[in-house]
Amino acid sequence: MDPFRGIIVQVLSNGKILKFYDDPDATEIGDHRTRQHYIEAVTGATFEVKVLLTNEFDLGQLEPNDAVWVELEFDDWHRNWYRYLTRRELERNFRQGLPGTYNFSSISHFSGETGQWISSDFSFGNLVLKESAASHLPAAQVKDLITKVKNLGKIRLSVRRVKIEQLSVPEGPRMLPLSPTTEVLEKALKGRAISNTISLANGVPVSAPKPRKQIPKALSGASGKPMVYNIYYRSKRDLQIIGCIPRSPSPAEKTSDVRASAPIIDIDVEEAQREVQNLRSRLALLERGLNIKAESTGIASTLKRERDRDDVENGSSHRRPRKAVKLETIDLTDD
């Protein structure tokens, strides 16, 4: 049986579900309870993680008060956040045709700067790569840095069936400030394509979380083993480098593709020359016809102007008509 049956995991950013890209190295993963995906991270965009359990999920031997526990971890924070729904709650949703929903849209954390509890959204931040300091560090320290950033660029989500045990003494919240990684030595990445990190955004003061009263206890056997999703967030360029999405073609490649896709036509040279000659003859006839038409149009225009002028002189003009005058001849010669 597929252990992931009935589990739907989504990462939403700006109201849209991000596409899961297959891991190019997925064939090398031997654990059938682990799945790996890649998503495209846009610097500055907020996001949330959602898990849906449908009625196809196997609740196994869970008692009514036992639960399905979902846990979320980021990068190298060494902190986790959880949500859980009991079997009783899940079955009530299933009867109503609804899934069990676990939503991680924000977290409460303690701020060492203000001394307050803050609720913040998740955001994709920019990871700064440092180069100059790497040469001044001893090899042992560089090795420690490599170990620290091993999980950088990863969202880890686990789903497991648990028994809920009550604590005799409630545990108060941990007042440890979060310190997301914002810069790293390029040498510590060991060539991995990572240019983003997870940061916190839109922080607002809130009340301190309530003390924790329950803890999970894993069920024995296979039903108690977690189903793990490793979701690697990368920029579009990093996804292209990894091979999850195709690279954008360069202008030279586009020109080459156009040439390659152009149809090859077998042309008879003599036939082509005859066709060109025919086209020239037809063009000459067309030009001659246009000239004759232009001349005819010019003559017609001239005649029309003369007729208009005659009409003006004969009838349309307001000038007084000329009168015939009898000329008298005077002889100026001597008698």
mmCIF file with all atom_site columns, N, CA and C in Angstrom, residues 247-283:
data_model
loop_
_atom_site.group_PDB
_atom_site.id
_atom_site.type_symbol
_atom_site.label_atom_id
_atom_site.label_alt_id
_atom_site.label_comp_id
_atom_site.label_asym_id
_atom_site.label_entity_id
_atom_site.label_seq_id
_atom_site.pdbx_PDB_ins_code
_atom_site.Cartn_x
_atom_site.Cartn_y
_atom_site.Cartn_z
_atom_site.occupancy
_atom_site.B_iso_or_equiv
_atom_site.pdbx_formal_charge
_atom_site.auth_seq_id
_atom_site.auth_comp_id
_atom_site.auth_asym_id
_atom_site.auth_atom_id
_atom_site.pdbx_PDB_model_num
ATOM 1   N N  . ARG A 1 247 ? 16.316 25.272 -19.881 1.00 0.00 ? 247 ARG A N  1
ATOM 2   C CA . ARG A 1 247 ? 16.942 26.593 -19.930 1.00 0.00 ? 247 ARG A CA 1
ATOM 3   C C  . ARG A 1 247 ? 16.275 27.453 -20.993 1.00 0.00 ? 247 ARG A C  1
ATOM 4   N N  . SER A 1 248 ? 16.304 28.766 -20.790 1.00 0.00 ? 248 SER A N  1
ATOM 5   C CA . SER A 1 248 ? 15.773 29.693 -21.780 1.00 0.00 ? 248 SER A CA 1
ATOM 6   C C  . SER A 1 248 ? 16.742 29.744 -22.957 1.00 0.00 ? 248 SER A C  1
ATOM 7   N N  . PRO A 1 249 ? 16.256 29.573 -24.203 1.00 0.00 ? 249 PRO A N  1
ATOM 8   C CA . PRO A 1 249 ? 17.164 29.573 -25.355 1.00 0.00 ? 249 PRO A CA 1
ATOM 9   C C  . PRO A 1 249 ? 17.787 30.941 -25.580 1.00 0.00 ? 249 PRO A C  1
ATOM 10  N N  . SER A 1 250 ? 19.064 30.971 -25.978 1.00 0.00 ? 250 SER A N  1
ATOM 11  C CA . SER A 1 250 ? 19.756 32.206 -26.301 1.00 0.00 ? 250 SER A CA 1
ATOM 12  C C  . SER A 1 250 ? 19.301 32.692 -27.663 1.00 0.00 ? 250 SER A C  1
ATOM 13  N N  . PRO A 1 251 ? 19.533 33.994 -28.016 1.00 0.00 ? 251 PRO A N  1
ATOM 14  C CA . PRO A 1 251 ? 19.154 34.497 -29.348 1.00 0.00 ? 251 PRO A CA 1
ATOM 15  C C  . PRO A 1 251 ? 19.760 33.682 -30.474 1.00 0.00 ? 251 PRO A C  1
ATOM 16  N N  . ALA A 1 252 ? 21.028 33.244 -30.308 1.00 0.00 ? 252 ALA A N  1
ATOM 17  C CA . ALA A 1 252 ? 21.675 32.446 -31.349 1.00 0.00 ? 252 ALA A CA 1
ATOM 18  C C  . ALA A 1 252 ? 20.961 31.114 -31.525 1.00 0.00 ? 252 ALA A C  1
ATOM 19  N N  . GLU A 1 253 ? 20.525 30.504 -30.391 1.00 0.00 ? 253 GLU A N  1
ATOM 20  C CA . GLU A 1 253 ? 19.831 29.229 -30.462 1.00 0.00 ? 253 GLU A CA 1
ATOM 21  C C  . GLU A 1 253 ? 18.471 29.387 -31.121 1.00 0.00 ? 253 GLU A C  1
ATOM 22  N N  . LYS A 1 254 ? 17.781 30.543 -30.839 1.00 0.00 ? 254 LYS A N  1
ATOM 23  C CA . LYS A 1 254 ? 16.483 30.786 -31.460 1.00 0.00 ? 254 LYS A CA 1
ATOM 24  C C  . LYS A 1 254 ? 16.629 30.916 -32.976 1.00 0.00 ? 254 LYS A C  1
ATOM 25  N N  . THR A 1 255 ? 17.683 31.662 -33.436 1.00 0.00 ? 255 THR A N  1
ATOM 26  C CA . THR A 1 255 ? 17.912 31.821 -34.870 1.00 0.00 ? 255 THR A CA 1
ATOM 27  C C  . THR A 1 255 ? 18.205 30.478 -35.504 1.00 0.00 ? 255 THR A C  1
ATOM 28  N N  . SER A 1 256 ? 19.018 29.683 -34.815 1.00 0.00 ? 256 SER A N  1
ATOM 29  C CA . SER A 1 256 ? 19.356 28.361 -35.325 1.00 0.00 ? 256 SER A CA 1
ATOM 30  C C  . SER A 1 256 ? 18.127 27.482 -35.422 1.00 0.00 ? 256 SER A C  1
ATOM 31  N N  . ASP A 1 257 ? 17.226 27.596 -34.423 1.00 0.00 ? 257 ASP A N  1
ATOM 32  C CA . ASP A 1 257 ? 16.013 26.792 -34.443 1.00 0.00 ? 257 ASP A CA 1
ATOM 33  C C  . ASP A 1 257 ? 15.114 27.185 -35.614 1.00 0.00 ? 257 ASP A C  1
ATOM 34  N N  . VAL A 1 258 ? 15.038 28.515 -35.875 1.00 0.00 ? 258 VAL A N  1
ATOM 35  C CA . VAL A 1 258 ? 14.208 28.984 -36.987 1.00 0.00 ? 258 VAL A CA 1
ATOM 36  C C  . VAL A 1 258 ? 14.748 28.458 -38.301 1.00 0.00 ? 258 VAL A C  1
ATOM 37  N N  . ARG A 1 259 ? 16.072 28.543 -38.459 1.00 0.00 ? 259 ARG A N  1
ATOM 38  C CA . ARG A 1 259 ? 16.672 28.045 -39.698 1.00 0.00 ? 259 ARG A CA 1
ATOM 39  C C  . ARG A 1 259 ? 16.461 26.543 -39.838 1.00 0.00 ? 259 ARG A C  1
ATOM 40  N N  . ALA A 1 260 ? 16.601 25.838 -38.738 1.00 0.00 ? 260 ALA A N  1
ATOM 41  C CA . ALA A 1 260 ? 16.452 24.392 -38.790 1.00 0.00 ? 260 ALA A CA 1
ATOM 42  C C  . ALA A 1 260 ? 15.031 23.980 -39.123 1.00 0.00 ? 260 ALA A C  1
ATOM 43  N N  . SER A 1 261 ? 14.051 24.807 -38.683 1.00 0.00 ? 261 SER A N  1
ATOM 44  C CA . SER A 1 261 ? 12.655 24.455 -38.922 1.00 0.00 ? 261 SER A CA 1
ATOM 45  C C  . SER A 1 261 ? 12.144 24.933 -40.271 1.00 0.00 ? 261 SER A C  1
ATOM 46  N N  . ALA A 1 262 ? 12.938 25.769 -41.001 1.00 0.00 ? 262 ALA A N  1
ATOM 47  C CA . ALA A 1 262 ? 12.498 26.265 -42.298 1.00 0.00 ? 262 ALA A CA 1
ATOM 48  C C  . ALA A 1 262 ? 12.444 25.120 -43.299 1.00 0.00 ? 262 ALA A C  1
ATOM 49  N N  . PRO A 1 263 ? 11.401 25.065 -44.142 1.00 0.00 ? 263 PRO A N  1
ATOM 50  C CA . PRO A 1 263 ? 11.286 23.971 -45.106 1.00 0.00 ? 263 PRO A CA 1
ATOM 51  C C  . PRO A 1 263 ? 12.346 24.070 -46.193 1.00 0.00 ? 263 PRO A C  1
ATOM 52  N N  . ILE A 1 264 ? 12.830 22.936 -46.668 1.00 0.00 ? 264 ILE A N  1
ATOM 53  C CA . ILE A 1 264 ? 13.814 22.876 -47.744 1.00 0.00 ? 264 ILE A CA 1
ATOM 54  C C  . ILE A 1 264 ? 13.065 22.685 -49.057 1.00 0.00 ? 264 ILE A C  1
ATOM 55  N N  . ILE A 1 265 ? 13.263 23.617 -50.029 1.00 0.00 ? 265 ILE A N  1
ATOM 56  C CA . ILE A 1 265 ? 12.541 23.601 -51.295 1.00 0.00 ? 265 ILE A CA 1
ATOM 57  C C  . ILE A 1 265 ? 13.526 23.343 -52.424 1.00 0.00 ? 265 ILE A C  1
ATOM 58  N N  . ASP A 1 266 ? 13.219 22.393 -53.279 1.00 0.00 ? 266 ASP A N  1
ATOM 59  C CA . ASP A 1 266 ? 14.043 22.072 -54.444 1.00 0.00 ? 266 ASP A CA 1
ATOM 60  C C  . ASP A 1 266 ? 13.592 22.969 -55.603 1.00 0.00 ? 266 ASP A C  1
ATOM 61  N N  . ILE A 1 267 ? 14.465 23.888 -56.043 1.00 0.00 ? 267 ILE A N  1
ATOM 62  C CA . ILE A 1 267 ? 14.113 24.885 -57.050 1.00 0.00 ? 267 ILE A CA 1
ATOM 63  C C  . ILE A 1 267 ? 14.839 24.581 -58.355 1.00 0.00 ? 267 ILE A C  1
ATOM 64  N N  . ASP A 1 268 ? 14.090 24.635 -59.495 1.00 0.00 ? 268 ASP A N  1
ATOM 65  C CA . ASP A 1 268 ? 14.664 24.542 -60.836 1.00 0.00 ? 268 ASP A CA 1
ATOM 66  C C  . ASP A 1 268 ? 15.081 25.946 -61.247 1.00 0.00 ? 268 ASP A C  1
ATOM 67  N N  . VAL A 1 269 ? 16.388 26.154 -61.488 1.00 0.00 ? 269 VAL A N  1
ATOM 68  C CA . VAL A 1 269 ? 16.907 27.496 -61.764 1.00 0.00 ? 269 VAL A CA 1
ATOM 69  C C  . VAL A 1 269 ? 16.299 28.074 -63.028 1.00 0.00 ? 269 VAL A C  1
ATOM 70  N N  . GLU A 1 270 ? 16.259 27.306 -64.118 1.00 0.00 ? 270 GLU A N  1
ATOM 71  C CA . GLU A 1 270 ? 15.721 27.813 -65.381 1.00 0.00 ? 270 GLU A CA 1
ATOM 72  C C  . GLU A 1 270 ? 14.243 28.174 -65.242 1.00 0.00 ? 270 GLU A C  1
ATOM 73  N N  . GLU A 1 271 ? 13.507 27.315 -64.539 1.00 0.00 ? 271 GLU A N  1
ATOM 74  C CA . GLU A 1 271 ? 12.092 27.603 -64.336 1.00 0.00 ? 271 GLU A CA 1
ATOM 75  C C  . GLU A 1 271 ? 11.907 28.872 -63.507 1.00 0.00 ? 271 GLU A C  1
ATOM 76  N N  . ALA A 1 272 ? 12.771 29.059 -62.541 1.00 0.00 ? 272 ALA A N  1
ATOM 77  C CA . ALA A 1 272 ? 12.691 30.263 -61.717 1.00 0.00 ? 272 ALA A CA 1
ATOM 78  C C  . ALA A 1 272 ? 12.984 31.506 -62.533 1.00 0.00 ? 272 ALA A C  1
ATOM 79  N N  . GLN A 1 273 ? 13.986 31.439 -63.441 1.00 0.00 ? 273 GLN A N  1
ATOM 80  C CA . GLN A 1 273 ? 14.310 32.584 -64.288 1.00 0.00 ? 273 GLN A CA 1
ATOM 81  C C  . GLN A 1 273 ? 13.142 32.941 -65.198 1.00 0.00 ? 273 GLN A C  1
ATOM 82  N N  . ARG A 1 274 ? 12.497 31.922 -65.793 1.00 0.00 ? 274 ARG A N  1
ATOM 83  C CA . ARG A 1 274 ? 11.342 32.193 -66.653 1.00 0.00 ? 274 ARG A CA 1
ATOM 84  C C  . ARG A 1 274 ? 10.216 32.840 -65.861 1.00 0.00 ? 274 ARG A C  1
ATOM 85  N N  . GLU A 1 275 ? 10.022 32.371 -64.607 1.00 0.00 ? 275 GLU A N  1
ATOM 86  C CA . GLU A 1 275 ? 8.971  32.956 -63.772 1.00 0.00 ? 275 GLU A CA 1
ATOM 87  C C  . GLU A 1 275 ? 9.251  34.414 -63.456 1.00 0.00 ? 275 GLU A C  1
ATOM 88  N N  . VAL A 1 276 ? 10.537 34.727 -63.204 1.00 0.00 ? 276 VAL A N  1
ATOM 89  C CA . VAL A 1 276 ? 10.921 36.113 -62.932 1.00 0.00 ? 276 VAL A CA 1
ATOM 90  C C  . VAL A 1 276 ? 10.660 36.985 -64.148 1.00 0.00 ? 276 VAL A C  1
ATOM 91  N N  . GLN A 1 277 ? 11.000 36.487 -65.364 1.00 0.00 ? 277 GLN A N  1
ATOM 92  C CA . GLN A 1 277 ? 10.776 37.243 -66.589 1.00 0.00 ? 277 GLN A CA 1
ATOM 93  C C  . GLN A 1 277 ? 9.289  37.503 -66.808 1.00 0.00 ? 277 GLN A C  1
ATOM 94  N N  . ASN A 1 278 ? 8.468  36.490 -66.539 1.00 0.00 ? 278 ASN A N  1
ATOM 95  C CA . ASN A 1 278 ? 7.021  36.667 -66.674 1.00 0.00 ? 278 ASN A CA 1
ATOM 96  C C  . ASN A 1 278 ? 6.495  37.730 -65.718 1.00 0.00 ? 278 ASN A C  1
ATOM 97  N N  . LEU A 1 279 ? 7.001  37.706 -64.500 1.00 0.00 ? 279 LEU A N  1
ATOM 98  C CA . LEU A 1 279 ? 6.577  38.696 -63.510 1.00 0.00 ? 279 LEU A CA 1
ATOM 99  C C  . LEU A 1 279 ? 6.980  40.099 -63.928 1.00 0.00 ? 279 LEU A C  1
ATOM 100 N N  . ARG A 1 280 ? 8.193  40.255 -64.511 1.00 0.00 ? 280 ARG A N  1
ATOM 101 C CA . ARG A 1 280 ? 8.630  41.565 -64.973 1.00 0.00 ? 280 ARG A CA 1
ATOM 102 C C  . ARG A 1 280 ? 7.744  42.077 -66.112 1.00 0.00 ? 280 ARG A C  1
ATOM 103 N N  . SER A 1 281 ? 7.388  41.181 -67.047 1.00 0.00 ? 281 SER A N  1
ATOM 104 C CA . SER A 1 281 ? 6.525  41.582 -68.160 1.00 0.00 ? 281 SER A CA 1
ATOM 105 C C  . SER A 1 281 ? 5.164  42.035 -67.645 1.00 0.00 ? 281 SER A C  1
ATOM 106 N N  . ARG A 1 282 ? 4.614  41.280 -66.716 1.00 0.00 ? 282 ARG A N  1
ATOM 107 C CA . ARG A 1 282 ? 3.316  41.664 -66.161 1.00 0.00 ? 282 ARG A CA 1
ATOM 108 C C  . ARG A 1 282 ? 3.395  42.991 -65.418 1.00 0.00 ? 282 ARG A C  1
ATOM 109 N N  . LEU A 1 283 ? 4.506  43.223 -64.728 1.00 0.00 ? 283 LEU A N  1
ATOM 110 C CA . LEU A 1 283 ? 4.686  44.483 -64.012 1.00 0.00 ? 283 LEU A CA 1
ATOM 111 C C  . LEU A 1 283 ? 4.774  45.645 -64.979 1.00 0.00 ? 283 LEU A C  1
#
